[in-house]
Amino acid sequence: MARAEAAVRTGEHPGYTRLVVEDPSIRSWQLGRSAQGYRLRLTPTARAFALSRAFRAITRKRLTSLAMTENGDLDVGLGCACHIEPFEIRPGVIVLDIRDGPPSSTEHEQPLPEEKVSEPLPPAPAPAPAPAPAYDWRKVAPAPLRAPALALEAPVVTAMRQSLVQQLSRGAAAGAVDFAGKPPPPKDAGTPPAANVRILPEPGFEVASEAPPKDRLTAEGSPCPADERFDVAAWRGDSPVAEQIGAMLAGLTGEFDDPQAEPLAKAVRFYLSLGFGAEARQLLAAFPVDHPDRALWESMAHALDGERQPDGPLAAMARCDGAAALWSVLAAPPPSLRDVNVPAVLRAFSGLPPDLRQELGPRLAEDFLAWEDPANAQAIREALVRGAREPTPAATLTDARLAAARGEAPPAADLARVGQQPGPEGAEALALLVEGQVAEGKAPSAQDVLSLGALYHESEGTDLGQRVGRAYRLALAATGDYDRAFSGRALAPDAEAEVWRILAVSGPDSQLLERAVLPETEPLPPLPDTTRRALADRLRALGLERSADRWHPAETAAARPPDGPPLPPIPADAAGLSSPETDAASLPPAAATSPSVPASLARSRALVEESARARQRIEDLLRAAGAEQSPDG
């Protein structure tokens, strides 16, 4: 008979090592101390443990060994002053967290009772059957008839007992009630660990509760944090902010300047409720006090400042059914919308204070647009304007992004009004306004170009600086400053294709000849087909057929030799399969260096050769026309 095998998985986490034992046939389990560390006993014991991959993802700092005993138990060897906190996340899945330090309870700190494996004894020979005595009915005395004793009790007690039986039966069927054969003995030093019994689902039946728990598990398998740990609306009072700050900072230290944990927690939560992420981090750095929520506060502070933390403590909580989902999306948005509990995110966002909604709303709407979900981005926008008499700056920015996603013109008047205001919202509004003008073929004003240049230097190195730098580079190209537009590739490498498009549509012939007439040995920059055709058409109109043929997508594809050494691969943009955004690393050196100097010798030679060929073709045509008009012809 094949033995069942329990899967054993391990993982390293900050502060603890996790050991997971999974087998659907587990009916009960016990954990107790052993000579090596701890011993896990599963019921039934007729099973093996899959230990071959146990140490592939962890070190042996805490967990040193895993071995199966003769009784079928699992010996867990420890190499540190640690303790194990066991729990069962669902039927058949036992989790053992190996944490540093002494245990907080002695429930699992006693050795398990010994179970000796006894060898079966040989069967004893059966005695010879004795002859049965003869039956004599005359010697059997009839038993006297007696009425059964009926225990009568009050009807109220009977109804109460019946109700209790029904409620306990429903709880047991839902997996919420365990039955013990006898009351457990009091816990003392000599009491061995008791078995942990769970009612497992039977085949063909599904165990479910009428009211499932609100909190779910994170992607790492741990319970989701409660909403009280993210209730920023309750972390501030109604009095003026200046008065609250003074009161919060008054009791951070006690006698001998020792940091006080609870006053520090209140001050940090207060800063977070105001949106002061940098101030909260400075406070945590100045007072290194241990607190269970310290890592969450630091991650929330980074999220408030617009900084992503893909490996932070909030990264795996986007599926939680609570406020943790919102802060997880703000700190480390998942790559797919399938990994986000959208209703929980929207509920938590609506519960934020109005000022935090204005600060976080545009970024959250931008995440939904990146997931191609404009409907929920619009829901974020509606939450921004709730209770406001006129569109707020945050709502205006969100409207502009929604319009760009739909291919519509952004609200230019509102963006111009917000763009005149100082701060990050004004800079972002001006960048969106200029990008919309360039997309419509309009040149921004000189004042807007100067403002974008100044704002870029102020925000360089941040996410806002990247958006402002893109708008600044497009504004330089749209106003005819192609030298700085091409030389400023570091401002926004993803705007390279858009700068070429502006040159192809509205650039002067001098700039076109300077940048589009390239030697045969110099590769062409990766651009969309529409831009390449526009460049080819303009070069052909100038009589530069050979250069035009190189730029035309069909001519470029036809010019590839069937044999011989392979040509450099043409990126997907050149085949018309990608968006205007291009890979900055794939651009040729000619597109990344400054073209402020005169044309190179190779480019000048190419122009001379192209002109000579065009002149020769014209002379041939004139000679042929003259021959047709002569009488001898």
XYZ file of C-alpha atoms in Angstrom:
633
model
C 0.000 0.000 0.000
C 1.490 3.357 -1.085
C 2.106 5.874 1.703
C 0.836 9.465 1.402
C 3.545 12.092 0.938
C 3.413 15.533 2.579
C 4.875 18.401 0.554
C 7.453 20.491 2.462
C 8.248 24.048 1.328
C 10.447 26.719 2.909
C 11.071 30.418 2.472
C 13.131 33.241 4.004
C 11.354 36.368 5.242
C 12.547 39.417 7.189
C 12.821 38.269 10.806
C 11.716 34.651 10.382
C 12.031 31.474 8.298
C 8.793 29.803 7.164
C 8.277 26.025 6.896
C 5.047 24.810 5.263
C 3.806 21.185 5.427
C 0.870 20.388 3.145
C -1.113 17.153 2.822
C -4.926 16.963 2.340
C -5.080 13.776 4.430
C -3.943 15.485 7.662
C -6.605 15.092 10.384
C -4.731 16.491 13.357
C -1.244 17.662 14.286
C 0.961 18.222 17.370
C 4.145 20.204 17.884
C 6.538 19.840 20.782
C 10.155 20.258 21.804
C 12.841 17.708 20.934
C 16.593 17.335 21.416
C 17.337 18.914 18.034
C 14.663 21.599 18.218
C 11.029 20.652 17.597
C 9.062 17.580 16.488
C 5.902 17.676 14.350
C 3.467 14.759 14.576
C 0.696 14.354 12.018
C -2.313 12.078 12.231
C -2.584 9.649 10.512
C 1.133 8.843 10.691
C 1.336 6.582 7.615
C 2.987 9.144 5.362
C 6.354 10.321 4.061
C 7.794 13.838 3.747
C 9.154 15.328 0.490
C 12.386 16.900 1.791
C 14.517 17.005 -1.381
C 13.842 20.698 -2.146
C 13.568 21.988 1.411
C 16.891 23.890 1.486
C 16.969 25.276 -2.053
C 15.505 28.671 -1.155
C 16.815 29.182 2.410
C 20.034 29.128 4.348
C 20.765 27.032 7.410
C 20.974 30.038 9.728
C 17.778 29.090 11.610
C 16.621 25.783 10.126
C 19.561 23.336 10.123
C 18.002 19.936 9.448
C 14.802 18.071 8.615
C 14.470 14.337 9.253
C 11.711 11.752 9.534
C 11.629 9.540 12.642
C 10.659 5.885 12.902
C 7.221 6.851 14.188
C 6.558 9.018 11.124
C 7.196 12.327 12.923
C 9.175 15.220 11.401
C 12.210 16.376 13.388
C 12.947 20.106 12.853
C 16.523 20.966 13.796
C 17.312 24.546 14.839
C 20.682 26.280 14.849
C 19.768 29.444 16.740
C 18.061 30.712 19.881
C 14.702 30.513 18.153
C 11.185 29.285 18.703
C 8.432 28.069 16.379
C 4.996 29.670 16.081
C 2.681 27.119 14.392
C -0.701 27.732 12.827
C -2.969 26.201 10.214
C -4.005 28.541 7.379
C -6.454 26.044 5.891
C -7.244 22.332 6.259
C -4.202 20.258 5.454
C -1.692 23.163 5.393
C 0.453 23.563 8.536
C 2.750 26.619 8.794
C 5.749 26.700 11.146
C 7.353 30.140 11.522
C 10.861 29.963 13.043
C 11.374 33.274 14.817
C 14.300 34.608 16.837
C 14.113 34.928 20.612
C 12.186 33.109 23.336
C 8.557 32.032 22.825
C 5.680 34.068 24.186
C 3.747 30.945 25.205
C 4.673 27.482 26.533
C 1.904 25.702 24.642
C 4.301 23.960 22.221
C 7.425 23.927 24.417
C 6.951 20.455 26.004
C 8.107 17.178 24.430
C 5.554 15.036 22.672
C 4.464 11.779 24.352
C 6.529 8.809 23.189
C 4.869 6.376 20.801
C 6.720 3.049 20.671
C 6.484 0.915 17.611
C 5.725 -2.594 18.881
C 6.341 -5.697 16.807
C 3.295 -7.882 16.217
C 3.211 -11.085 18.362
C 2.695 -14.445 16.696
C -0.918 -15.545 16.877
C -1.676 -17.951 19.747
C -3.083 -21.313 18.799
C -6.832 -21.391 19.052
C -8.159 -23.647 21.861
C -10.226 -26.607 20.927
C -13.930 -25.746 21.062
C -15.789 -27.248 23.994
C -18.977 -29.148 23.273
C -22.031 -26.949 23.677
C -24.438 -28.039 26.479
C -27.877 -29.247 25.522
C -30.587 -26.593 25.706
C -33.379 -27.267 28.242
C -36.282 -24.785 28.062
C -37.677 -26.000 31.332
C -34.677 -24.629 33.272
C -34.872 -21.036 31.864
C -36.613 -18.532 34.188
C -38.450 -15.687 32.374
C -37.215 -12.121 33.176
C -39.738 -9.872 34.911
C -41.319 -7.135 32.860
C -40.251 -3.595 33.910
C -41.385 -0.214 32.582
C -38.484 1.998 31.302
C -37.536 4.917 33.537
C -38.366 8.181 31.775
C -36.362 11.279 32.742
C -38.676 14.234 32.642
C -37.292 17.785 32.352
C -38.678 21.222 31.750
C -39.636 22.096 28.114
C -37.362 25.151 28.276
C -34.301 22.974 28.906
C -35.245 20.656 26.047
C -35.633 23.564 23.616
C -32.309 25.070 24.746
C -30.519 21.743 24.303
C -31.989 21.276 20.828
C -30.977 24.806 19.799
C -27.413 24.298 21.066
C -27.096 21.019 19.184
C -28.307 22.646 15.959
C -25.930 25.637 16.288
C -22.925 23.456 17.137
C -23.719 21.153 14.227
C -23.800 24.086 11.816
C -20.522 25.381 13.217
C -18.867 21.967 12.878
C -20.104 21.621 9.279
C -18.639 25.043 8.482
C -15.283 24.145 10.019
C -15.614 26.762 12.767
C -16.166 24.417 15.761
C -13.933 21.589 17.016
C -15.221 18.904 19.418
C -13.054 17.570 22.226
C -13.645 14.176 23.771
C -13.043 15.552 27.252
C -12.242 18.973 28.698
C -8.575 19.848 28.182
C -6.416 19.732 31.314
C -4.985 22.969 32.678
C -1.773 24.096 31.008
C 1.277 23.669 33.192
C 4.883 22.647 32.810
C 4.054 18.919 32.780
C 1.219 18.976 30.237
C 2.217 17.670 26.792
C 0.960 19.558 23.711
C -2.590 18.681 22.755
C -3.605 17.647 19.243
C -4.932 20.328 16.919
C -7.975 18.795 15.194
C -9.687 20.294 12.176
C -12.792 19.018 10.374
C -11.759 18.488 6.759
C -14.121 18.584 3.763
C -15.451 15.234 2.659
C -15.431 14.253 -1.045
C -18.408 15.719 -2.832
C -19.094 18.365 -0.185
C -17.761 21.904 0.165
C -17.245 23.401 3.597
C -18.180 27.077 3.597
C -19.234 29.656 6.128
C -22.307 31.826 5.789
C -20.183 34.929 6.521
C -16.649 34.456 5.053
C -13.872 36.440 6.758
C -13.301 39.895 5.321
C -9.517 39.727 5.361
C -7.837 37.396 2.912
C -4.313 36.144 2.582
C -1.503 38.066 0.931
C 0.473 36.671 -1.981
C 2.985 35.320 0.551
C 0.303 33.395 2.461
C 0.205 35.589 5.579
C -2.999 37.252 6.835
C -3.780 40.705 5.468
C -3.299 43.594 7.911
C -6.420 44.994 9.517
C -7.882 48.280 8.273
C -7.101 49.953 11.604
C -3.406 49.885 10.686
C -4.106 52.125 7.654
C -6.879 54.350 9.061
C -5.194 57.672 8.212
C -8.480 59.558 8.571
C -8.489 58.737 12.306
C -4.843 59.734 12.845
C -5.508 63.482 12.885
C -7.741 65.686 14.978
C -10.009 68.657 14.303
C -7.815 71.336 15.866
C -5.392 73.456 13.773
C -2.462 71.510 12.361
C 0.149 73.763 14.011
C -1.307 73.055 17.449
C -1.434 69.320 16.798
C 2.180 69.193 15.630
C 3.361 70.901 18.796
C 1.425 68.490 20.978
C 2.633 65.460 19.038
C 6.312 66.382 19.260
C 6.230 67.314 22.948
C 6.419 63.818 24.484
C 8.725 61.909 22.148
C 11.408 61.452 24.823
C 11.145 60.694 28.501
C 13.588 60.676 31.362
C 17.256 60.561 30.248
C 16.066 61.364 26.697
C 14.815 57.811 26.134
C 12.506 57.548 23.077
C 8.904 56.786 23.927
C 7.299 54.215 21.633
C 3.643 55.275 21.861
C 4.160 59.062 21.452
C 6.454 58.334 18.493
C 3.792 56.122 16.908
C 1.184 58.869 17.254
C 3.511 61.495 15.748
C 4.453 59.301 12.771
C 0.814 58.423 12.071
C -0.091 62.096 12.289
C 2.559 63.034 9.714
C 1.318 60.263 7.412
C -2.272 61.486 7.694
C -1.089 64.923 6.489
C 0.795 63.441 3.539
C 4.221 64.329 5.005
C 6.145 61.247 3.920
C 9.673 62.677 4.214
C 8.959 64.097 7.675
C 7.636 60.733 8.879
C 10.777 58.952 7.645
C 13.022 61.514 9.346
C 11.161 60.995 12.605
C 11.567 57.220 12.370
C 15.272 57.592 11.621
C 15.828 59.959 14.553
C 14.049 57.676 17.078
C 14.851 54.003 16.359
C 12.021 52.496 18.396
C 10.786 48.983 17.637
C 7.131 48.848 16.608
C 5.172 46.158 14.718
C 4.015 48.726 12.131
C 7.359 50.477 11.607
C 8.003 48.828 8.224
C 4.454 49.637 7.069
C 4.866 53.299 8.061
C 8.123 53.616 6.140
C 6.558 52.075 3.025
C 3.514 54.362 3.307
C 5.841 57.367 3.638
C 7.641 56.431 0.422
C 4.280 55.974 -1.335
C 3.127 59.428 -0.236
C 6.262 60.915 -1.832
C 5.635 59.065 -5.094
C 8.433 56.510 -4.594
C 7.811 52.885 -5.567
C 9.011 49.970 -3.429
C 8.683 46.713 -5.425
C 10.306 44.687 -2.609
C 8.708 46.527 0.311
C 6.326 45.098 2.917
C 3.253 46.361 1.012
C 4.181 44.746 -2.320
C 2.168 41.527 -1.849
C -1.076 43.000 -0.466
C -2.870 44.209 -3.615
C -5.416 41.358 -3.353
C -6.380 42.079 0.247
C -9.979 43.033 0.907
C -9.223 46.225 2.785
C -7.181 49.406 2.914
C -3.952 47.419 2.496
C -4.847 46.938 -1.205
C -4.826 50.713 -1.823
C -1.428 51.297 -0.213
C -0.018 48.246 -1.958
C -1.003 49.682 -5.355
C 0.508 53.062 -4.434
C 3.754 51.477 -3.192
C 4.240 48.723 -5.804
C 1.496 48.399 -8.442
C 1.281 44.836 -9.820
C 1.920 44.321 -13.538
C -1.630 43.096 -14.180
C -5.056 44.263 -13.032
C -5.938 40.631 -12.256
C -3.716 40.862 -9.169
C -5.614 43.878 -7.731
C -8.727 43.885 -5.554
C -10.264 46.861 -7.365
C -13.390 47.272 -5.144
C -11.199 47.379 -2.039
C -8.913 49.993 -3.627
C -11.846 52.226 -4.573
C -13.452 51.896 -1.111
C -10.223 52.763 0.669
C -9.552 55.707 -1.641
C -13.024 57.149 -1.019
C -12.377 56.934 2.729
C -9.215 59.072 2.609
C -9.287 62.714 3.768
C -9.993 65.156 0.890
C -6.440 66.531 0.792
C -4.919 63.056 0.505
C -7.383 62.185 -2.270
C -6.207 65.253 -4.191
C -2.578 64.238 -3.731
C -2.853 60.520 -4.501
C -5.739 60.532 -6.988
C -3.839 61.477 -10.184
C -1.192 58.833 -9.560
C -3.821 56.184 -8.850
C -5.762 57.118 -11.984
C -2.522 56.902 -13.987
C -2.002 53.345 -12.695
C -5.486 52.330 -13.841
C -4.822 53.862 -17.275
C -1.577 51.875 -17.457
C -3.698 48.758 -16.829
C -6.002 49.884 -19.678
C -8.892 50.393 -17.281
C -10.305 53.870 -18.036
C -13.600 53.092 -16.271
C -11.995 52.843 -12.829
C -9.721 55.790 -13.648
C -12.915 57.769 -14.222
C -14.217 56.508 -10.854
C -11.087 57.928 -9.204
C -11.742 61.232 -10.957
C -15.319 61.338 -9.643
C -14.036 60.774 -6.108
C -11.642 63.703 -6.562
C -14.383 66.206 -7.406
C -16.823 64.976 -4.770
C -17.744 67.924 -2.567
C -15.762 70.493 -4.615
C -17.450 73.521 -6.205
C -15.048 73.663 -9.175
C -12.568 71.195 -10.722
C -9.558 70.806 -8.472
C -6.004 70.725 -9.908
C -5.858 66.983 -9.295
C -9.128 66.469 -11.180
C -7.845 68.608 -14.064
C -4.709 66.473 -14.367
C -6.808 63.314 -14.312
C -9.137 64.743 -16.981
C -6.122 65.456 -19.196
C -4.836 61.884 -18.868
C -8.279 60.432 -19.544
C -8.600 62.616 -22.652
C -5.181 61.471 -23.887
C -6.169 57.836 -23.341
C -9.331 58.385 -25.424
C -7.406 60.239 -28.149
C -9.138 63.538 -27.399
C -7.758 67.029 -26.867
C -6.936 67.815 -23.227
C -8.753 70.640 -21.383
C -6.330 73.374 -22.472
C -7.959 76.228 -20.551
C -7.996 74.311 -17.254
C -4.429 73.082 -17.760
C -3.246 76.619 -18.477
C -4.892 77.835 -15.274
C -3.344 75.065 -13.166
C 0.018 75.427 -14.944
C 0.416 78.953 -13.561
C 0.346 77.652 -9.982
C 3.589 76.739 -8.178
C 4.315 73.227 -7.076
C 4.306 69.755 -8.657
C 0.715 70.028 -9.889
C 1.487 73.227 -11.811
C 4.584 71.662 -13.426
C 2.685 68.553 -14.450
C -0.209 70.606 -15.841
C 2.179 72.702 -17.967
C 3.844 69.545 -19.298
C 0.480 68.029 -20.271
C -0.585 71.314 -21.896
C 2.565 71.545 -24.036
C 2.363 67.875 -25.075
C -1.231 68.412 -26.183
C -0.257 71.479 -28.215
C 2.580 69.612 -29.939
C 0.283 66.691 -30.760
C -2.112 69.136 -32.470
C 0.719 70.663 -34.518
C 0.872 73.901 -32.515
C 4.053 75.549 -31.254
C 4.066 76.417 -27.532
C 4.886 79.930 -26.435
C 8.442 80.971 -25.657
C 7.475 81.598 -22.031
C 6.184 78.036 -21.665
C 9.427 76.655 -23.123
C 11.515 78.687 -20.650
C 9.273 77.603 -17.764
C 9.625 73.937 -18.701
C 13.411 74.279 -18.804
C 13.487 75.790 -15.329
C 11.057 73.207 -13.939
C 13.129 70.371 -15.372
C 16.259 71.564 -13.566
C 14.265 71.748 -10.317
C 12.776 68.241 -10.626
C 15.609 66.417 -12.406
C 15.999 62.813 -11.264
C 12.363 62.323 -10.191
C 9.294 60.915 -11.930
C 7.986 64.458 -12.353
C 11.337 65.447 -13.898
C 10.964 62.728 -16.538
C 7.519 63.974 -17.562
C 8.651 67.625 -17.606
C 11.802 66.686 -19.551
C 9.762 64.959 -22.242
C 7.513 67.994 -22.687
C 10.564 70.308 -22.734
C 12.263 68.300 -25.479
C 9.113 68.234 -27.632
C 8.679 71.983 -27.108
C 12.233 72.618 -28.349
C 11.527 70.634 -31.525
C 8.133 72.252 -32.089
C 9.654 75.746 -31.836
C 12.428 74.945 -34.339
C 15.328 74.477 -31.911
C 16.328 71.097 -33.360
C 19.939 71.384 -32.222
C 18.964 71.309 -28.545
C 16.059 68.915 -29.177
C 18.379 66.280 -30.673
C 21.299 66.939 -28.353
C 19.035 66.775 -25.271
C 18.291 63.085 -25.645
C 18.976 62.566 -21.935
C 15.923 64.719 -21.127
C 13.574 62.016 -22.430
C 14.992 59.126 -24.492
C 11.461 57.872 -25.199
C 10.671 61.101 -27.118
C 13.233 60.395 -29.872
C 10.634 59.133 -32.379
C 8.359 62.111 -31.692
C 11.208 64.584 -32.334
C 11.895 62.894 -35.693
C 8.182 63.072 -36.531
C 8.144 66.824 -35.876
C 11.226 67.214 -38.076
C 9.606 65.199 -40.887
C 6.347 67.190 -40.747
C 7.447 70.769 -40.131
C 11.237 70.922 -40.017
C 13.142 73.172 -42.470
C 15.031 71.673 -45.412
C 18.382 72.606 -43.885
C 17.712 70.532 -40.779
C 16.294 67.712 -42.912
C 19.457 67.562 -45.031
C 21.615 67.819 -41.915
C 20.027 64.827 -40.149
C 18.206 62.645 -42.698
C 20.912 62.366 -45.415
C 23.200 59.736 -43.922
C 26.147 57.792 -45.375
C 25.475 54.287 -46.626
C 27.483 52.816 -43.766
C 25.557 54.643 -41.031
C 22.423 52.820 -39.811
C 19.092 54.587 -39.725
C 17.439 55.323 -36.364
C 14.476 53.060 -35.477
C 11.302 55.002 -36.301
C 7.643 54.164 -37.081
C 6.724 53.613 -40.738
C 4.690 56.824 -40.939
C 7.705 58.936 -39.979
C 9.991 57.066 -42.360
C 7.579 57.615 -45.269
C 7.308 61.324 -44.451
C 11.093 61.675 -44.445
C 11.359 59.715 -47.709
C 8.729 61.872 -49.419
C 10.469 65.104 -48.447
C 13.871 63.842 -49.569
C 12.428 62.677 -52.883
C 10.872 66.104 -53.394
C 14.373 67.569 -53.004
C 15.720 65.222 -55.683
C 17.601 62.955 -53.288
C 16.239 59.652 -54.585
C 18.906 57.395 -53.114
C 18.504 58.775 -49.586
C 14.727 58.646 -49.955
C 14.887 54.982 -50.943
C 16.834 54.187 -47.770
C 14.197 55.802 -45.559
C 11.139 54.312 -47.290
C 10.024 51.180 -45.357
C 9.260 49.136 -48.503
C 12.560 50.053 -50.100
C 14.408 49.235 -46.880
C 12.817 45.785 -46.705
C 13.509 45.113 -50.409
C 17.144 46.172 -50.050
C 17.985 43.339 -47.671
C 20.248 40.806 -49.483
C 18.997 37.184 -49.463
C 22.492 35.824 -48.841
C 25.693 37.047 -47.266
C 26.330 38.301 -43.770
C 23.219 39.418 -41.861
C 22.501 43.115 -41.584
C 22.009 44.732 -38.164
C 18.488 43.879 -36.910
C 15.864 46.559 -37.502
C 13.867 47.200 -34.319
C 10.144 46.582 -34.165
C 9.489 50.324 -34.540
C 10.948 50.247 -38.063
C 8.440 47.555 -39.047
C 5.534 49.597 -37.769
C 4.825 47.217 -34.892
C 5.498 49.463 -31.926
C 4.450 52.761 -30.515
C 6.384 56.020 -30.875
C 8.209 55.165 -27.667
C 11.573 53.592 -28.573
C 14.309 51.875 -26.673
C 16.907 54.463 -25.731
C 19.688 51.908 -25.835
C 18.946 50.966 -29.478
C 19.352 54.465 -30.947
C 22.464 55.025 -33.112
C 25.189 57.408 -31.989
C 24.170 59.978 -34.612
C 20.798 60.426 -32.910
C 22.288 60.762 -29.436
C 25.124 63.206 -30.095
C 24.866 66.911 -30.564
C 24.295 68.041 -34.193
C 25.211 71.608 -33.352
C 28.455 71.348 -35.393
C 28.462 71.529 -39.267
C 27.769 68.407 -41.341
C 30.432 65.744 -41.167
C 32.712 64.981 -44.102
C 30.910 61.683 -44.788
C 27.487 63.382 -44.826
C 28.817 66.157 -47.114
C 30.274 63.572 -49.489
C 26.905 61.806 -49.563
C 25.174 65.070 -50.472
C 27.684 65.749 -53.277
C 27.310 62.255 -54.700
C 23.530 62.441 -54.543
C 23.551 65.832 -56.299
C 25.904 64.529 -59.022
C 23.644 61.581 -59.698
C 20.580 63.828 -59.858
C 22.385 66.214 -62.266
C 23.442 63.284 -64.478
C 19.846 62.025 -64.668
C 18.626 65.494 -65.642
C 21.274 65.766 -68.376
C 20.308 62.353 -69.732
C 16.663 63.376 -69.882
C 17.510 66.661 -71.667
C 19.776 64.863 -74.143
C 17.034 62.321 -74.918
C 14.435 65.081 -75.379
C 16.743 66.993 -77.768
C 17.361 63.868 -79.834
C 13.620 63.318 -80.269
C 13.100 66.912 -81.540
C 16.017 66.857 -84.100
C 15.101 66.183 -87.764
C 17.523 63.280 -87.948
C 15.628 61.493 -85.156
